PDB file of C-alpha atoms in Angstrom:
ATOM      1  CA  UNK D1483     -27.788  -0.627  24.998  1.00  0.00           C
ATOM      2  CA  UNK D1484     -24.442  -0.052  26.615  1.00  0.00           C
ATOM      3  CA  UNK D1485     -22.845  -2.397  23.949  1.00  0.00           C
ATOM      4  CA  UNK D1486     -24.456  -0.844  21.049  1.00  0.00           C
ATOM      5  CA  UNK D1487     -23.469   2.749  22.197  1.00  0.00           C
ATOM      6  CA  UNK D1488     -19.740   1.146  22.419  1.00  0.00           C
ATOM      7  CA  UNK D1489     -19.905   0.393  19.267  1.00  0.00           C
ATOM      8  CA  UNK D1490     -20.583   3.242  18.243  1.00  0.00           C
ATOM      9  CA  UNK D1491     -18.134   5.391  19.770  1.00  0.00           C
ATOM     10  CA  UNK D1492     -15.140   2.124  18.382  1.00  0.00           C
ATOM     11  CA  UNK D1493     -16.912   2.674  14.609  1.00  0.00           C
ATOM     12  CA  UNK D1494     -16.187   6.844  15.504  1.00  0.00           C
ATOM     13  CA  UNK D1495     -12.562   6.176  16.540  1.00  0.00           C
ATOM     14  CA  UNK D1496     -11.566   3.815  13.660  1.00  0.00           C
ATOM     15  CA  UNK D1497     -13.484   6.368  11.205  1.00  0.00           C
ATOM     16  CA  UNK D1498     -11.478   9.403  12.901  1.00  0.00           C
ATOM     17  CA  UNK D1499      -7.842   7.044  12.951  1.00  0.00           C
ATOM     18  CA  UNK D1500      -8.310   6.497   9.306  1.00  0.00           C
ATOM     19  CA  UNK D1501      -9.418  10.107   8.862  1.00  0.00           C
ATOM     20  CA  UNK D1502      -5.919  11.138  10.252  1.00  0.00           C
ATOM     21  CA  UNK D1503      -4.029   8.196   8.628  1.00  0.00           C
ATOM     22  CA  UNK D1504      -5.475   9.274   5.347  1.00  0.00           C
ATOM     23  CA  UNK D1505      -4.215  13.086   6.144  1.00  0.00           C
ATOM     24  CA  UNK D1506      -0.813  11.832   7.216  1.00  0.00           C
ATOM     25  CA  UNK D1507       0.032   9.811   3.700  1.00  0.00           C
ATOM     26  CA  UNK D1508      -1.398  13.447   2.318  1.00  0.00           C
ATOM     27  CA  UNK D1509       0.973  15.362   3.679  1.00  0.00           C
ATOM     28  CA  UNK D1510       3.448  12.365   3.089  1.00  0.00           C
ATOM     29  CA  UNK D1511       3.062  12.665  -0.999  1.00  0.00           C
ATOM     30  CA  UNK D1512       3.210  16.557  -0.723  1.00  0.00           C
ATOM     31  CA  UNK D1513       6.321  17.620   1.838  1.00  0.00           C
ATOM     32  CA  UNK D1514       8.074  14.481   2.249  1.00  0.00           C
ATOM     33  CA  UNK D1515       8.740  12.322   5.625  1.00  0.00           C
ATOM     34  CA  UNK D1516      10.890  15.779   6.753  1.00  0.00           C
ATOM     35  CA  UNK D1517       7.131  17.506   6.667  1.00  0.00           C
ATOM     36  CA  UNK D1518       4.895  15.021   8.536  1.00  0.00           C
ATOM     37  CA  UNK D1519       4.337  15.752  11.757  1.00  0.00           C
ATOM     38  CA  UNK D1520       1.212  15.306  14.244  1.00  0.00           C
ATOM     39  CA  UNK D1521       0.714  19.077  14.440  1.00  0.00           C
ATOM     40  CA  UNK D1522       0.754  18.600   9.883  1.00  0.00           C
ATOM     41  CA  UNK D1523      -1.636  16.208  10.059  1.00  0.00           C
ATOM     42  CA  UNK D1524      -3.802  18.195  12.414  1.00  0.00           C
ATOM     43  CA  UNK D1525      -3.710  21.082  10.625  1.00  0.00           C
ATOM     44  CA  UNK D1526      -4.713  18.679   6.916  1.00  0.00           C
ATOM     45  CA  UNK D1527      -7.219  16.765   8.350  1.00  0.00           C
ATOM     46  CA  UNK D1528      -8.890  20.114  10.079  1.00  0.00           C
ATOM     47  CA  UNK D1529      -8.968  18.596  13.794  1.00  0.00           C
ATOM     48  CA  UNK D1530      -7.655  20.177  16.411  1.00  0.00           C
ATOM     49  CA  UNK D1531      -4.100  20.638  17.437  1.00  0.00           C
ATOM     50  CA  UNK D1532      -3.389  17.455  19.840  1.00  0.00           C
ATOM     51  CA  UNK D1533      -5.879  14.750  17.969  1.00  0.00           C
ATOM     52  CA  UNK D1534      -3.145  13.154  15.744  1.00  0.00           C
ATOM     53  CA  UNK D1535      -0.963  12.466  19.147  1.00  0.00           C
ATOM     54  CA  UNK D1536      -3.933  11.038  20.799  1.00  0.00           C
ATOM     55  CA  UNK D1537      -4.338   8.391  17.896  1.00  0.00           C
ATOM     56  CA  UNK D1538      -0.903   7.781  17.010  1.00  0.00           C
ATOM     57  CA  UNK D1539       1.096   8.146  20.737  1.00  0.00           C
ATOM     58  CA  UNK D1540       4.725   8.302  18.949  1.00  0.00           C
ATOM     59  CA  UNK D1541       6.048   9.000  15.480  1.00  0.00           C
ATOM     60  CA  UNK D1542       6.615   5.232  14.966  1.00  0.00           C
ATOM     61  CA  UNK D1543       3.227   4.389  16.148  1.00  0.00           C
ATOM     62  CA  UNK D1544       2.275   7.062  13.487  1.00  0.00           C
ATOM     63  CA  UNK D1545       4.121   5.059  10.582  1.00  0.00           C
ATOM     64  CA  UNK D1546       2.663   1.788  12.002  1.00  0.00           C
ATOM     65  CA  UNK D1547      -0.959   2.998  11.327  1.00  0.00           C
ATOM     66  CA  UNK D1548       0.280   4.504   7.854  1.00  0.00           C
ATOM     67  CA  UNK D1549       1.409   1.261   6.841  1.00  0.00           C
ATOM     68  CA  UNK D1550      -1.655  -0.310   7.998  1.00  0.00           C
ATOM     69  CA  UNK D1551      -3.761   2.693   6.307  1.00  0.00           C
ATOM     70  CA  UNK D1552      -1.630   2.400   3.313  1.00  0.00           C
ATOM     71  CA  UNK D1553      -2.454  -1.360   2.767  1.00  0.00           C
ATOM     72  CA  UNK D1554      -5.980  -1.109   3.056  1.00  0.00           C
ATOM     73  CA  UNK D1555      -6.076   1.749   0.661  1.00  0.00           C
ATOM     74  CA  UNK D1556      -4.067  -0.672  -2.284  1.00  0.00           C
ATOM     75  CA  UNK D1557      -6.080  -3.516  -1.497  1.00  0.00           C
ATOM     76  CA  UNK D1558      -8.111  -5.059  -4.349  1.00  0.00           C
ATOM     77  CA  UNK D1559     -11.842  -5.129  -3.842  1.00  0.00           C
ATOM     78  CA  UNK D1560     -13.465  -8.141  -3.037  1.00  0.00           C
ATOM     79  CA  UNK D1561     -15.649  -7.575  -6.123  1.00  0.00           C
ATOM     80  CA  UNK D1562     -12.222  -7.790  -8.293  1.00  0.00           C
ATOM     81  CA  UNK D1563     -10.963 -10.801  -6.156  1.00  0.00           C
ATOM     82  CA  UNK D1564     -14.393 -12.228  -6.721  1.00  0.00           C
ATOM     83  CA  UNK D1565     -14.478 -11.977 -10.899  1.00  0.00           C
ATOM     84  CA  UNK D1566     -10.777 -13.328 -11.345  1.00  0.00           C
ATOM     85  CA  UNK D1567     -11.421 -16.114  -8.901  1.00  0.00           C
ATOM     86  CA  UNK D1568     -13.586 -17.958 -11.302  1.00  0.00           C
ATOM     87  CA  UNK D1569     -11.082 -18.021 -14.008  1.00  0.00           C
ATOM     88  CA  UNK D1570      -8.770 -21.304 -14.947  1.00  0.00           C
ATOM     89  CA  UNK D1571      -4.747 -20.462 -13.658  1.00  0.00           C
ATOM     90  CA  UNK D1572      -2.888 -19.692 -16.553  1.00  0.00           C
ATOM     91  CA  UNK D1573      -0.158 -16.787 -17.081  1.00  0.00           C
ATOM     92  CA  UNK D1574      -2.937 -14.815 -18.910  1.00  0.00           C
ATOM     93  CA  UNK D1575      -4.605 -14.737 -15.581  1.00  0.00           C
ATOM     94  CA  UNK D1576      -1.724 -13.891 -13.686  1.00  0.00           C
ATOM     95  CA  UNK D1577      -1.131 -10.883 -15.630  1.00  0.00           C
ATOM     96  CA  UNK D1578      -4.217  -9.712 -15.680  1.00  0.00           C
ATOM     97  CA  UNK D1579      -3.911  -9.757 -11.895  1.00  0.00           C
ATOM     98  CA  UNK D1580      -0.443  -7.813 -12.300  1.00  0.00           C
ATOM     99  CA  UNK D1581      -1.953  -5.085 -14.352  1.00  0.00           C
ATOM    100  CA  UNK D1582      -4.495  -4.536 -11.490  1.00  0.00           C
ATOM    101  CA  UNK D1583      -2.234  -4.000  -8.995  1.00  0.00           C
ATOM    102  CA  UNK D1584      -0.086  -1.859 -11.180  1.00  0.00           C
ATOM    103  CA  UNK D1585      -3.177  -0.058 -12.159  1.00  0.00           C
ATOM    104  CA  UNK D1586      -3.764   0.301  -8.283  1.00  0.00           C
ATOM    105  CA  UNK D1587      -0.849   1.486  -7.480  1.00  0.00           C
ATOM    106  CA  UNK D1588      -0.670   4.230 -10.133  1.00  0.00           C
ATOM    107  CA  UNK D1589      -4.383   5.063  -9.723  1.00  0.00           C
ATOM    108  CA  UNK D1590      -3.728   5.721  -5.854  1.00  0.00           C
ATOM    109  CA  UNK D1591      -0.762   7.960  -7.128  1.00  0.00           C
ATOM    110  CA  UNK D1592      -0.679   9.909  -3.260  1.00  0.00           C
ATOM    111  CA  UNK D1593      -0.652   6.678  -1.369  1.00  0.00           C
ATOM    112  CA  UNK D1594       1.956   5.066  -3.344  1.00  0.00           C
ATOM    113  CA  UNK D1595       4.238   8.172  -3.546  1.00  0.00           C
ATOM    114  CA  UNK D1596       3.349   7.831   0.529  1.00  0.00           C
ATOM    115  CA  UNK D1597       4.677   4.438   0.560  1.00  0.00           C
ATOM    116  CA  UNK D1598       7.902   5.408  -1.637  1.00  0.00           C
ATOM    117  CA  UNK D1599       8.619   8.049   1.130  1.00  0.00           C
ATOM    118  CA  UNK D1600       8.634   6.056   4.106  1.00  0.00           C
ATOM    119  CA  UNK D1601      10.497   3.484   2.440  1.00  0.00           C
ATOM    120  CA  UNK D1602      13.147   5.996   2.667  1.00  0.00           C
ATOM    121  CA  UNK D1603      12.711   7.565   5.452  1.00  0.00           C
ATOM    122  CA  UNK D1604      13.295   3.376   7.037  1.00  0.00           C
ATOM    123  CA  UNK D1605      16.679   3.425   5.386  1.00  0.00           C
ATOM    124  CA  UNK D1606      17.449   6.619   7.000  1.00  0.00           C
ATOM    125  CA  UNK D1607      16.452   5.688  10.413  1.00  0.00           C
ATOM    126  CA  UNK D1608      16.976   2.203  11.133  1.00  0.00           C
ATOM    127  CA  UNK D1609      15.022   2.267  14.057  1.00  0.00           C
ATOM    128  CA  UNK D1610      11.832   2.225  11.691  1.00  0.00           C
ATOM    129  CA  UNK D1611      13.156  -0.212   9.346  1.00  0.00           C
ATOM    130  CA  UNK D1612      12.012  -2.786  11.708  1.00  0.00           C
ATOM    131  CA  UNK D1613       8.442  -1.894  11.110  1.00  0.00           C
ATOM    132  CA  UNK D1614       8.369  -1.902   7.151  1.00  0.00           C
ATOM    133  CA  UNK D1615      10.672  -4.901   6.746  1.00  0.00           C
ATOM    134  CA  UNK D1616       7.994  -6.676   8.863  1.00  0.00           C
ATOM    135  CA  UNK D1617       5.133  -5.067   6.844  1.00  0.00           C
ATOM    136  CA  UNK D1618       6.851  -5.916   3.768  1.00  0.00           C
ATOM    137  CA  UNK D1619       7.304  -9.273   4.982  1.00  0.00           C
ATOM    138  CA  UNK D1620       3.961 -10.111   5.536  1.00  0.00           C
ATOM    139  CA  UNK D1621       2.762  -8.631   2.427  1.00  0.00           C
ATOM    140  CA  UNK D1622       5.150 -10.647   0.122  1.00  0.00           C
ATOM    141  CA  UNK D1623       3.937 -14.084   2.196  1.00  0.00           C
ATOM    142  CA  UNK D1624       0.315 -13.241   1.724  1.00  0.00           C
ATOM    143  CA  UNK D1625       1.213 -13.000  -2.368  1.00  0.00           C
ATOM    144  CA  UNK D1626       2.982 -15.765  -2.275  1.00  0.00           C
ATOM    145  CA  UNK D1627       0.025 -17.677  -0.367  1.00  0.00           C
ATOM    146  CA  UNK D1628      -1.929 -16.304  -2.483  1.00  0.00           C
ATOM    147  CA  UNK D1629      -0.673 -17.610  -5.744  1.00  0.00           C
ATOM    148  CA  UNK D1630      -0.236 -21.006  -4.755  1.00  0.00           C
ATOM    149  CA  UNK D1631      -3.885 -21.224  -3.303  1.00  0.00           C
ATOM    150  CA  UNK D1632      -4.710 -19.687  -6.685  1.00  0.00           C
ATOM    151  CA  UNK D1633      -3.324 -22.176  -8.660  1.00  0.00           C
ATOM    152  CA  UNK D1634      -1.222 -19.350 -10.348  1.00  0.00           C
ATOM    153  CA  UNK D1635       2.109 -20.467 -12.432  1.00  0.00           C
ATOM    154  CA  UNK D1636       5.376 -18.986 -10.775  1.00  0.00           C
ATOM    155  CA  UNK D1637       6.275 -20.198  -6.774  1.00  0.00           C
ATOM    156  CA  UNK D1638       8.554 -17.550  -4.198  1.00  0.00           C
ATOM    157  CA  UNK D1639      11.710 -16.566  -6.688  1.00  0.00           C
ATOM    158  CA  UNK D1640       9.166 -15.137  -9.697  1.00  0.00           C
ATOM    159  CA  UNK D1641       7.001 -13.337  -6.539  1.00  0.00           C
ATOM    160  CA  UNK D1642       9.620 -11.692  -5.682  1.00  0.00           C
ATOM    161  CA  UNK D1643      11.109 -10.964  -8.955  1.00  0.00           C
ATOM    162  CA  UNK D1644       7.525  -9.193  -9.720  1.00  0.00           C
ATOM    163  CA  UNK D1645       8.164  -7.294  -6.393  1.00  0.00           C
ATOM    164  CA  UNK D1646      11.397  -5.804  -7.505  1.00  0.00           C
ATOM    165  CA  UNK D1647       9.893  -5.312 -11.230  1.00  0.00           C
ATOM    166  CA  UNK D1648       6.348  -3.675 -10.197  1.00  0.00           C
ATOM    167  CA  UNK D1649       7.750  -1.575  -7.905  1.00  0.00           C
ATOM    168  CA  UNK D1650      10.850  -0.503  -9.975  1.00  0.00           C
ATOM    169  CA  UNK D1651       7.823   0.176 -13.007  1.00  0.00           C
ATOM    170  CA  UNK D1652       5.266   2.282 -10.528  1.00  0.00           C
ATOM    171  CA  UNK D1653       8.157   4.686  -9.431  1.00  0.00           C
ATOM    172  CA  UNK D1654       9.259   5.666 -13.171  1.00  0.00           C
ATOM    173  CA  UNK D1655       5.238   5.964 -13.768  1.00  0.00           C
ATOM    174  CA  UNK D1656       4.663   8.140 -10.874  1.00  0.00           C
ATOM    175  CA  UNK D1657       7.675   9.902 -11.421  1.00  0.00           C
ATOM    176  CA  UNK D1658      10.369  10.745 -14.968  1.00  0.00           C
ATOM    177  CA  UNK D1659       9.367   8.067 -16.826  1.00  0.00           C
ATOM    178  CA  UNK D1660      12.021   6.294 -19.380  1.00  0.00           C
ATOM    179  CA  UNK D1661       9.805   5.472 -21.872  1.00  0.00           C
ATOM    180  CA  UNK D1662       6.468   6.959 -21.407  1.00  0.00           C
ATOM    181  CA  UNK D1663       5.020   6.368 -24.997  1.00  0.00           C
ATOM    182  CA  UNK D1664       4.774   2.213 -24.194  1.00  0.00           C
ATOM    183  CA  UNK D1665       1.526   1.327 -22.573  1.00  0.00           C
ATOM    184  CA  UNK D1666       1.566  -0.153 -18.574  1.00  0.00           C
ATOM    185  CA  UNK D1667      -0.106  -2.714 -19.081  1.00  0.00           C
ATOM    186  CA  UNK D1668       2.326  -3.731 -22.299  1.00  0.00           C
ATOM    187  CA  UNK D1669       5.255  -3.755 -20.189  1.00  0.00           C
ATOM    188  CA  UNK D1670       3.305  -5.459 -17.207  1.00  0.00           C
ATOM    189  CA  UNK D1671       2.624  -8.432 -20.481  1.00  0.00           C
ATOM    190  CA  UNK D1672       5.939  -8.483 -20.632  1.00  0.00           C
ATOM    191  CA  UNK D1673       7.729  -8.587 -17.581  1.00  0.00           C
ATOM    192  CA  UNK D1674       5.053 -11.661 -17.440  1.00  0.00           C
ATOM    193  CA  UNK D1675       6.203 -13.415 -20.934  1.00  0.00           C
ATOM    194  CA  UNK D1676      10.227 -12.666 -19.542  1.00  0.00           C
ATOM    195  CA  UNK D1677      10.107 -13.449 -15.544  1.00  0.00           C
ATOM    196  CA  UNK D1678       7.143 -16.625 -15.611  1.00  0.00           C
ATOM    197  CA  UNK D1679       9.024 -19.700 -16.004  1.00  0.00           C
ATOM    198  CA  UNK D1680       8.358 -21.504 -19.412  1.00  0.00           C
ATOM    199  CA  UNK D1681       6.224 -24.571 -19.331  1.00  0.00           C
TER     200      UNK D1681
END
């Protein structure tokens, strides 16, 4: 009984953490890393003043769990993972998994705009650029696992020439585009057809 009404006070917490997390890469998207604060985030999520500080002790314990929030929000589905898993490798497959993530990204237009502004608020403050370059770090090593457990063509150089070109594609999407009239998922085809390496 005690264990059971443990639990249920841990589900309660993690529910109310990503509550707040969720509120913080709100007011992230909207104001900018100048307007997030633990008295913003109060005031979004409609707690009271004080909760945000109790979850999130320091404002780089606060970008740690918006990181964390941040990649659980982008994450495919299992249900996704599941359907593309049966398919043979092939670069058709690989780009179908590219135009997901772009799709992802774009789709989840506050959480990605999120991410863009606490990438720079790490190059203004150095002492947080510890945290995403370690964040960043383990995401690109999980794709790159990923891949080569998949059977997928391309090894660590095209990874992380998709990094630079997905994420250099989502920000002129989310923000001025260049060329708006050319379909995503046609440029995703052929960033795939340029950066794959020819068999």
């Amino acid at each position: 009984m005690l264990w059971l009404r443990y639990s249920e006070v841990m589900a309660k917490n993690e529910a109310r953490r990503a509550a707040l997390a969720d509120a913080g890469i709100a007011v992230l998207a909207r104001e900018g890393s100048r307007g997030l604060t633990h008295r913003a985030i109060d005031d979004e999520a409609h707690v009271p003043t004080g909760t945000a500080s109790n979850y999130f002790r320091s404002r780089r314990a606060l970008i740690a769990g918006l990181f964390e929030r941040i990649g659980e929000r982008l994450a495919p589905t299992p249900e996704d993972l599941a359907r593309r898993a049966s398919q043979t490798p092939s670069p058709a497959l690989f780009a179908d998994y590219l135009r997901d993530i772009v799709r992802r990204l774009v789709a989840e237009r506050e959480v990605t705009l999120a991410l863009f502004e606490l990438r720079l608020e790490a190059a203004r403050r150095p002492e947080l650029a510890a945290a995403l370059q370690e964040w960043q770090r383990a995401g690109f090593e999980g794709d790159v696992a990923f891949n080569e457990a998949a059977g997928l063509p391309g090894g660590r150089a095209e990874i992380a020439l998709f990094h630079y070109a997905i994420e250099g594609l989502v920000f002129d999407r989310l923000t001025s585009s260049i060329d708006p009239a050319t379909p995503t998922d046609d440029v995703v085809d052929a960033l795939v057809a340029g950066l794959l390496p020819r068999a």
